[in-house]
Amino acid sequence: NAGVTQTPKFRVLKTGQSMTLLCAQDMNHEYMYWYRQDPGMGLRLIHYSVGEGTTAKGEVPDGYNVSRLKKQNFLLGLESAAPSQTSVYFCASSYSATGLQETQYFGPGTRLLVL
Amino acid sequence: AQSVTQPDIHITVSEGASLELRCNYSYGATPYLFWYVQSPGQGLQLLLKYFSGDTLVQGIKGFEAEFKRSQSSFNLRKPSVHWSDAAEYFCAVGPMKASYDKVIFGPGTSLSVIP
């Protein structure tokens, strides 16, 4: 049981390049989330998914796209990377929306540097 | 507006000393409250959470937190800090009967432990 895994762990991009971050969970969770973490700002929600084939915008969705083609995977895409997207990206998952009584599990993070 | 503040950006304590990390929130109703810990290079791990009932909540790793409605606070405490407690700590709040997309994270408090 690996929990939540993220690929890659670290990446350097040039401005304008594209990339996809992969999140995978093996806990059969319905809900998955993508956050970014910036110094002094805590975690901010980018996009989330309430189930296979669904996606929704979070607090800071601009410049990102997501897809949830399989229940266990949640992909975060950057079509044209900008320096402002330099950040640490965390994926998380939880069993259902009924609640916050369900624990949310986080991946180890992907550190992205955009030059 | 809903918000979470952690007044201390960085705290340094000696090993064996007691610890208190502050968290204040602004919320329209009684919220769900969480404390997470993030060790270097790791994702967030849930320490404890408060939903209702006893306002003193016990968590993992010897941590506890007290919900004080009158002060809109949810401070985290530990009686004796270990060197392995050095990490970033995040307070988070969310509404009752909601999902994690509605949870707001504080900016974090970085804890250093002097041997």
PDB file of C-alpha atoms in Angstrom:
ATOM      1  CA  ASN A   1       0.000   0.000   0.000  1.00  0.00           C
ATOM      2  CA  ALA A   2       1.968   2.998  -1.290  1.00  0.00           C
ATOM      3  CA  GLY A   3      -0.658   5.632  -0.411  1.00  0.00           C
ATOM      4  CA  VAL A   4      -0.320   8.739  -2.567  1.00  0.00           C
ATOM      5  CA  THR A   5       2.630   8.929  -4.934  1.00  0.00           C
ATOM      6  CA  GLN A   6       3.773  11.759  -7.192  1.00  0.00           C
ATOM      7  CA  THR A   7       5.936  11.801 -10.291  1.00  0.00           C
ATOM      8  CA  PRO A   8       8.389  13.449 -10.811  1.00  0.00           C
ATOM      9  CA  LYS A   9       9.943  14.567  -7.532  1.00  0.00           C
ATOM     10  CA  PHE A  10      11.770  17.510  -9.058  1.00  0.00           C
ATOM     11  CA  ARG A  11      11.722  19.245 -12.407  1.00  0.00           C
ATOM     12  CA  VAL A  12      13.268  22.303 -14.022  1.00  0.00           C
ATOM     13  CA  LEU A  13      11.423  23.936 -16.912  1.00  0.00           C
ATOM     14  CA  LYS A  14      12.093  26.873 -19.151  1.00  0.00           C
ATOM     15  CA  THR A  15       9.417  29.495 -19.569  1.00  0.00           C
ATOM     16  CA  GLY A  16       6.890  28.366 -22.155  1.00  0.00           C
ATOM     17  CA  GLN A  17       7.572  24.653 -21.824  1.00  0.00           C
ATOM     18  CA  SER A  18       4.838  22.227 -20.908  1.00  0.00           C
ATOM     19  CA  MET A  19       4.759  19.328 -18.511  1.00  0.00           C
ATOM     20  CA  THR A  20       2.434  16.956 -16.704  1.00  0.00           C
ATOM     21  CA  LEU A  21       2.590  15.981 -13.067  1.00  0.00           C
ATOM     22  CA  LEU A  22       1.208  12.586 -12.179  1.00  0.00           C
ATOM     23  CA  CYS A  23      -0.519  11.682  -8.943  1.00  0.00           C
ATOM     24  CA  ALA A  24      -1.520   8.128  -8.134  1.00  0.00           C
ATOM     25  CA  GLN A  25      -3.329   6.661  -5.141  1.00  0.00           C
ATOM     26  CA  ASP A  26      -4.013   3.053  -4.281  1.00  0.00           C
ATOM     27  CA  MET A  27      -6.610   3.596  -1.542  1.00  0.00           C
ATOM     28  CA  ASN A  28      -9.658   3.599  -3.832  1.00  0.00           C
ATOM     29  CA  HIS A  29     -10.373   7.214  -2.913  1.00  0.00           C
ATOM     30  CA  GLU A  30     -13.041   9.111  -4.785  1.00  0.00           C
ATOM     31  CA  TYR A  31     -11.678  12.607  -4.178  1.00  0.00           C
ATOM     32  CA  MET A  32      -8.326  13.883  -5.359  1.00  0.00           C
ATOM     33  CA  TYR A  33      -6.763  17.329  -5.089  1.00  0.00           C
ATOM     34  CA  TRP A  34      -3.865  19.362  -6.410  1.00  0.00           C
ATOM     35  CA  TYR A  35      -2.330  22.087  -4.245  1.00  0.00           C
ATOM     36  CA  ARG A  36       0.566  24.426  -4.587  1.00  0.00           C
ATOM     37  CA  GLN A  37       2.668  25.485  -1.649  1.00  0.00           C
ATOM     38  CA  ASP A  38       4.489  28.789  -1.635  1.00  0.00           C
ATOM     39  CA  PRO A  39       6.516  30.301   1.214  1.00  0.00           C
ATOM     40  CA  GLY A  40       4.347  32.067   3.771  1.00  0.00           C
ATOM     41  CA  MET A  41       1.120  31.128   2.029  1.00  0.00           C
ATOM     42  CA  GLY A  42       0.296  27.632   3.143  1.00  0.00           C
ATOM     43  CA  LEU A  43      -1.410  25.340   0.652  1.00  0.00           C
ATOM     44  CA  ARG A  44      -3.708  26.670  -2.016  1.00  0.00           C
ATOM     45  CA  LEU A  45      -6.077  24.452  -3.960  1.00  0.00           C
ATOM     46  CA  ILE A  46      -5.549  24.425  -7.726  1.00  0.00           C
ATOM     47  CA  HIS A  47      -8.058  21.842  -8.964  1.00  0.00           C
ATOM     48  CA  TYR A  48      -9.828  18.880  -7.530  1.00  0.00           C
ATOM     49  CA  SER A  49     -11.868  15.888  -8.636  1.00  0.00           C
ATOM     50  CA  VAL A  50     -14.850  14.237  -6.996  1.00  0.00           C
ATOM     51  CA  GLY A  51     -14.592  11.083  -9.046  1.00  0.00           C
ATOM     52  CA  GLU A  52     -13.395   9.488 -12.252  1.00  0.00           C
ATOM     53  CA  GLY A  53     -14.060  11.724 -15.225  1.00  0.00           C
ATOM     54  CA  THR A  54     -14.784  14.848 -13.140  1.00  0.00           C
ATOM     55  CA  THR A  55     -12.733  17.932 -12.380  1.00  0.00           C
ATOM     56  CA  ALA A  56     -13.414  21.263 -10.699  1.00  0.00           C
ATOM     57  CA  LYS A  57     -11.560  24.517 -10.144  1.00  0.00           C
ATOM     58  CA  GLY A  58     -10.068  25.467  -6.852  1.00  0.00           C
ATOM     59  CA  GLU A  59      -8.734  28.759  -5.556  1.00  0.00           C
ATOM     60  CA  VAL A  60      -5.873  29.229  -8.053  1.00  0.00           C
ATOM     61  CA  PRO A  61      -6.705  27.326 -11.279  1.00  0.00           C
ATOM     62  CA  ASP A  62      -5.309  29.723 -13.893  1.00  0.00           C
ATOM     63  CA  GLY A  63      -2.500  28.289 -15.995  1.00  0.00           C
ATOM     64  CA  TYR A  64      -3.251  24.701 -15.046  1.00  0.00           C
ATOM     65  CA  ASN A  65      -5.370  21.907 -16.454  1.00  0.00           C
ATOM     66  CA  VAL A  66      -6.250  18.550 -14.954  1.00  0.00           C
ATOM     67  CA  SER A  67      -7.635  15.204 -15.980  1.00  0.00           C
ATOM     68  CA  ARG A  68      -9.004  12.230 -14.080  1.00  0.00           C
ATOM     69  CA  LEU A  69      -9.367   9.482 -16.673  1.00  0.00           C
ATOM     70  CA  LYS A  70      -8.829   6.734 -14.131  1.00  0.00           C
ATOM     71  CA  LYS A  71      -9.986   6.714 -10.543  1.00  0.00           C
ATOM     72  CA  GLN A  72      -6.521   6.154  -9.180  1.00  0.00           C
ATOM     73  CA  ASN A  73      -4.758   8.861 -11.221  1.00  0.00           C
ATOM     74  CA  PHE A  74      -5.023  12.647 -11.251  1.00  0.00           C
ATOM     75  CA  LEU A  75      -2.883  14.570 -13.719  1.00  0.00           C
ATOM     76  CA  LEU A  76      -1.903  18.221 -13.462  1.00  0.00           C
ATOM     77  CA  GLY A  77      -0.760  19.916 -16.640  1.00  0.00           C
ATOM     78  CA  LEU A  78       1.058  23.138 -17.310  1.00  0.00           C
ATOM     79  CA  GLU A  79       0.623  24.071 -20.967  1.00  0.00           C
ATOM     80  CA  SER A  80       3.004  27.031 -20.982  1.00  0.00           C
ATOM     81  CA  ALA A  81       5.029  27.295 -17.806  1.00  0.00           C
ATOM     82  CA  ALA A  82       5.708  30.689 -16.235  1.00  0.00           C
ATOM     83  CA  PRO A  83       8.164  31.650 -13.475  1.00  0.00           C
ATOM     84  CA  SER A  84       5.167  32.380 -11.233  1.00  0.00           C
ATOM     85  CA  GLN A  85       4.428  28.646 -11.308  1.00  0.00           C
ATOM     86  CA  THR A  86       7.662  27.856  -9.507  1.00  0.00           C
ATOM     87  CA  SER A  87       6.364  26.094  -6.444  1.00  0.00           C
ATOM     88  CA  VAL A  88       6.004  22.801  -4.625  1.00  0.00           C
ATOM     89  CA  TYR A  89       2.984  20.856  -5.803  1.00  0.00           C
ATOM     90  CA  PHE A  90       1.142  18.438  -3.567  1.00  0.00           C
ATOM     91  CA  CYS A  91      -1.450  15.907  -4.484  1.00  0.00           C
ATOM     92  CA  ALA A  92      -3.915  14.590  -1.937  1.00  0.00           C
ATOM     93  CA  SER A  93      -6.825  12.202  -1.800  1.00  0.00           C
ATOM     94  CA  SER A  94      -9.729  11.403   0.479  1.00  0.00           C
ATOM     95  CA  TYR A  95     -12.377   8.719   0.527  1.00  0.00           C
ATOM     96  CA  SER A  96     -15.471  10.824   0.058  1.00  0.00           C
ATOM     97  CA  ALA A  97     -16.909  14.246   0.454  1.00  0.00           C
ATOM     98  CA  THR A  98     -19.021  13.383   3.444  1.00  0.00           C
ATOM     99  CA  GLY A  99     -16.461  14.501   4.995  1.00  0.00           C
ATOM    100  CA  LEU A 100     -13.898  16.160   6.695  1.00  0.00           C
ATOM    101  CA  GLN A 101     -14.202  13.287   9.140  1.00  0.00           C
ATOM    102  CA  GLU A 102     -12.425  11.261   6.496  1.00  0.00           C
ATOM    103  CA  THR A 103      -8.686  11.795   6.593  1.00  0.00           C
ATOM    104  CA  GLN A 104      -7.018  13.491   3.668  1.00  0.00           C
ATOM    105  CA  TYR A 105      -3.744  11.858   2.591  1.00  0.00           C
ATOM    106  CA  PHE A 106      -0.939  13.795   0.934  1.00  0.00           C
ATOM    107  CA  GLY A 107       1.769  12.811  -1.486  1.00  0.00           C
ATOM    108  CA  PRO A 108       5.444  13.728  -0.961  1.00  0.00           C
ATOM    109  CA  GLY A 109       5.342  16.667  -3.363  1.00  0.00           C
ATOM    110  CA  THR A 110       6.876  17.744  -6.666  1.00  0.00           C
ATOM    111  CA  ARG A 111       9.298  20.640  -6.633  1.00  0.00           C
ATOM    112  CA  LEU A 112       9.037  22.655  -9.856  1.00  0.00           C
ATOM    113  CA  LEU A 113      11.406  25.402 -10.907  1.00  0.00           C
ATOM    114  CA  VAL A 114      10.524  27.507 -13.943  1.00  0.00           C
ATOM    115  CA  LEU A 115      13.367  29.582 -15.334  1.00  0.00           C
TER     116      LEU A 115
ATOM    117  CA  ALA B   1     -13.935  36.622   5.055  1.00  0.00           C
ATOM    118  CA  GLN B   2     -12.751  33.234   6.197  1.00  0.00           C
ATOM    119  CA  SER B   3      -9.113  33.135   7.208  1.00  0.00           C
ATOM    120  CA  VAL B   4      -6.530  31.294   9.237  1.00  0.00           C
ATOM    121  CA  THR B   5      -3.565  32.989  10.834  1.00  0.00           C
ATOM    122  CA  GLN B   6      -0.518  31.521  12.458  1.00  0.00           C
ATOM    123  CA  PRO B   7       1.161  34.491  14.124  1.00  0.00           C
ATOM    124  CA  ASP B   8       4.565  32.872  14.495  1.00  0.00           C
ATOM    125  CA  ILE B   9       6.479  32.351  11.260  1.00  0.00           C
ATOM    126  CA  HIS B  10       9.358  30.598  12.980  1.00  0.00           C
ATOM    127  CA  ILE B  11       9.888  29.248  16.492  1.00  0.00           C
ATOM    128  CA  THR B  12      13.031  27.804  18.053  1.00  0.00           C
ATOM    129  CA  VAL B  13      12.874  25.685  21.195  1.00  0.00           C
ATOM    130  CA  SER B  14      15.341  23.545  23.090  1.00  0.00           C
ATOM    131  CA  GLU B  15      14.891  19.807  23.116  1.00  0.00           C
ATOM    132  CA  GLY B  16      12.846  18.818  26.151  1.00  0.00           C
ATOM    133  CA  ALA B  17      11.159  22.190  26.425  1.00  0.00           C
ATOM    134  CA  SER B  18       7.419  22.661  26.067  1.00  0.00           C
ATOM    135  CA  LEU B  19       5.885  23.950  22.848  1.00  0.00           C
ATOM    136  CA  GLU B  20       2.825  25.948  21.913  1.00  0.00           C
ATOM    137  CA  LEU B  21       2.002  26.879  18.325  1.00  0.00           C
ATOM    138  CA  ARG B  22      -0.727  29.427  17.840  1.00  0.00           C
ATOM    139  CA  CYS B  23      -3.594  29.304  15.383  1.00  0.00           C
ATOM    140  CA  ASN B  24      -6.409  31.821  15.060  1.00  0.00           C
ATOM    141  CA  TYR B  25      -9.263  31.641  12.634  1.00  0.00           C
ATOM    142  CA  SER B  26     -12.060  33.777  11.328  1.00  0.00           C
ATOM    143  CA  TYR B  27     -15.098  31.750  10.382  1.00  0.00           C
ATOM    144  CA  GLY B  28     -18.827  32.287  10.179  1.00  0.00           C
ATOM    145  CA  ALA B  29     -19.789  29.169  12.071  1.00  0.00           C
ATOM    146  CA  THR B  30     -18.184  26.494  14.181  1.00  0.00           C
ATOM    147  CA  PRO B  31     -15.537  25.017  11.949  1.00  0.00           C
ATOM    148  CA  TYR B  32     -13.682  21.785  11.709  1.00  0.00           C
ATOM    149  CA  LEU B  33     -10.087  22.378  12.760  1.00  0.00           C
ATOM    150  CA  PHE B  34      -6.930  20.540  11.838  1.00  0.00           C
ATOM    151  CA  TRP B  35      -3.234  20.531  12.562  1.00  0.00           C
ATOM    152  CA  TYR B  36      -0.802  19.033  10.058  1.00  0.00           C
ATOM    153  CA  VAL B  37       2.945  18.491  10.216  1.00  0.00           C
ATOM    154  CA  GLN B  38       5.267  18.580   7.238  1.00  0.00           C
ATOM    155  CA  SER B  39       8.719  17.128   7.723  1.00  0.00           C
ATOM    156  CA  PRO B  40      11.453  18.259   5.332  1.00  0.00           C
ATOM    157  CA  GLY B  41      10.869  16.864   1.853  1.00  0.00           C
ATOM    158  CA  GLN B  42       7.633  15.190   2.876  1.00  0.00           C
ATOM    159  CA  GLY B  43       3.937  15.725   2.366  1.00  0.00           C
ATOM    160  CA  LEU B  44       1.555  16.839   5.075  1.00  0.00           C
ATOM    161  CA  GLN B  45       0.578  14.419   7.809  1.00  0.00           C
ATOM    162  CA  LEU B  46      -2.473  14.873   9.995  1.00  0.00           C
ATOM    163  CA  LEU B  47      -1.608  15.381  13.662  1.00  0.00           C
ATOM    164  CA  LEU B  48      -5.100  15.869  15.014  1.00  0.00           C
ATOM    165  CA  LYS B  49      -8.497  17.318  14.260  1.00  0.00           C
ATOM    166  CA  TYR B  50     -11.445  18.776  16.125  1.00  0.00           C
ATOM    167  CA  PHE B  51     -15.054  18.348  15.095  1.00  0.00           C
ATOM    168  CA  SER B  52     -17.109  18.583  18.241  1.00  0.00           C
ATOM    169  CA  GLY B  53     -17.235  17.504  21.848  1.00  0.00           C
ATOM    170  CA  ASP B  54     -14.274  17.761  24.182  1.00  0.00           C
ATOM    171  CA  THR B  55     -12.355  20.905  23.332  1.00  0.00           C
ATOM    172  CA  LEU B  56      -9.024  19.298  24.203  1.00  0.00           C
ATOM    173  CA  VAL B  57      -7.989  16.979  21.397  1.00  0.00           C
ATOM    174  CA  GLN B  58      -5.227  14.412  21.553  1.00  0.00           C
ATOM    175  CA  GLY B  59      -3.217  13.606  18.469  1.00  0.00           C
ATOM    176  CA  ILE B  60      -0.293  11.542  17.329  1.00  0.00           C
ATOM    177  CA  LYS B  61       3.326  11.996  18.397  1.00  0.00           C
ATOM    178  CA  GLY B  62       2.296  13.362  21.810  1.00  0.00           C
ATOM    179  CA  PHE B  63       0.606  16.513  20.498  1.00  0.00           C
ATOM    180  CA  GLU B  64      -2.623  18.010  21.752  1.00  0.00           C
ATOM    181  CA  ALA B  65      -4.672  21.053  20.804  1.00  0.00           C
ATOM    182  CA  GLU B  66      -7.330  23.058  22.570  1.00  0.00           C
ATOM    183  CA  PHE B  67     -10.295  24.669  20.837  1.00  0.00           C
ATOM    184  CA  LYS B  68     -11.290  27.961  22.435  1.00  0.00           C
ATOM    185  CA  ARG B  69     -14.406  29.300  20.791  1.00  0.00           C
ATOM    186  CA  SER B  70     -14.326  32.632  22.651  1.00  0.00           C
ATOM    187  CA  GLN B  71     -10.820  33.332  21.359  1.00  0.00           C
ATOM    188  CA  SER B  72     -11.262  31.742  17.912  1.00  0.00           C
ATOM    189  CA  SER B  73      -8.112  29.782  18.586  1.00  0.00           C
ATOM    190  CA  PHE B  74      -6.886  26.235  18.186  1.00  0.00           C
ATOM    191  CA  ASN B  75      -3.389  26.162  19.646  1.00  0.00           C
ATOM    192  CA  LEU B  76      -1.149  23.134  19.359  1.00  0.00           C
ATOM    193  CA  ARG B  77       0.886  21.993  22.358  1.00  0.00           C
ATOM    194  CA  LYS B  78       3.468  19.430  23.304  1.00  0.00           C
ATOM    195  CA  PRO B  79       4.911  19.118  26.822  1.00  0.00           C
ATOM    196  CA  SER B  80       8.395  17.995  25.785  1.00  0.00           C
ATOM    197  CA  VAL B  81       9.792  18.541  22.313  1.00  0.00           C
ATOM    198  CA  HIS B  82      12.054  16.010  20.588  1.00  0.00           C
ATOM    199  CA  TRP B  83      14.610  16.860  17.924  1.00  0.00           C
ATOM    200  CA  SER B  84      12.503  14.909  15.420  1.00  0.00           C
ATOM    201  CA  ASP B  85       9.658  17.423  15.885  1.00  0.00           C
ATOM    202  CA  ALA B  86      11.563  19.973  13.814  1.00  0.00           C
ATOM    203  CA  ALA B  87       9.210  20.574  10.883  1.00  0.00           C
ATOM    204  CA  GLU B  88       6.628  22.918   9.420  1.00  0.00           C
ATOM    205  CA  TYR B  89       3.237  22.964  11.113  1.00  0.00           C
ATOM    206  CA  PHE B  90       0.017  23.996   9.437  1.00  0.00           C
ATOM    207  CA  CYS B  91      -3.319  24.829  10.952  1.00  0.00           C
ATOM    208  CA  ALA B  92      -6.387  24.420   8.746  1.00  0.00           C
ATOM    209  CA  VAL B  93     -10.105  25.097   9.036  1.00  0.00           C
ATOM    210  CA  GLY B  94     -13.127  23.939   7.110  1.00  0.00           C
ATOM    211  CA  PRO B  95     -16.909  24.173   7.357  1.00  0.00           C
ATOM    212  CA  MET B  96     -19.063  21.454   8.788  1.00  0.00           C
ATOM    213  CA  LYS B  97     -20.677  19.126   6.286  1.00  0.00           C
ATOM    214  CA  ALA B  98     -18.206  20.036   3.576  1.00  0.00           C
ATOM    215  CA  SER B  99     -15.397  18.477   1.638  1.00  0.00           C
ATOM    216  CA  TYR B 100     -11.713  19.236   1.609  1.00  0.00           C
ATOM    217  CA  ASP B 101     -12.009  21.659  -1.293  1.00  0.00           C
ATOM    218  CA  LYS B 102     -13.456  24.106   1.247  1.00  0.00           C
ATOM    219  CA  VAL B 103     -10.576  23.760   3.735  1.00  0.00           C
ATOM    220  CA  ILE B 104      -8.311  26.775   4.217  1.00  0.00           C
ATOM    221  CA  PHE B 105      -4.711  26.352   5.328  1.00  0.00           C
ATOM    222  CA  GLY B 106      -2.730  28.772   7.452  1.00  0.00           C
ATOM    223  CA  PRO B 107       0.689  30.028   6.314  1.00  0.00           C
ATOM    224  CA  GLY B 108       2.556  27.634   8.560  1.00  0.00           C
ATOM    225  CA  THR B 109       4.971  27.851  11.488  1.00  0.00           C
ATOM    226  CA  SER B 110       8.476  26.519  11.096  1.00  0.00           C
ATOM    227  CA  LEU B 111       9.824  24.810  14.215  1.00  0.00           C
ATOM    228  CA  SER B 112      13.524  24.421  14.919  1.00  0.00           C
ATOM    229  CA  VAL B 113      14.741  22.315  17.830  1.00  0.00           C
ATOM    230  CA  ILE B 114      18.073  22.987  19.525  1.00  0.00           C
ATOM    231  CA  PRO B 115      19.748  19.852  20.905  1.00  0.00           C
TER     232      PRO B 115
END
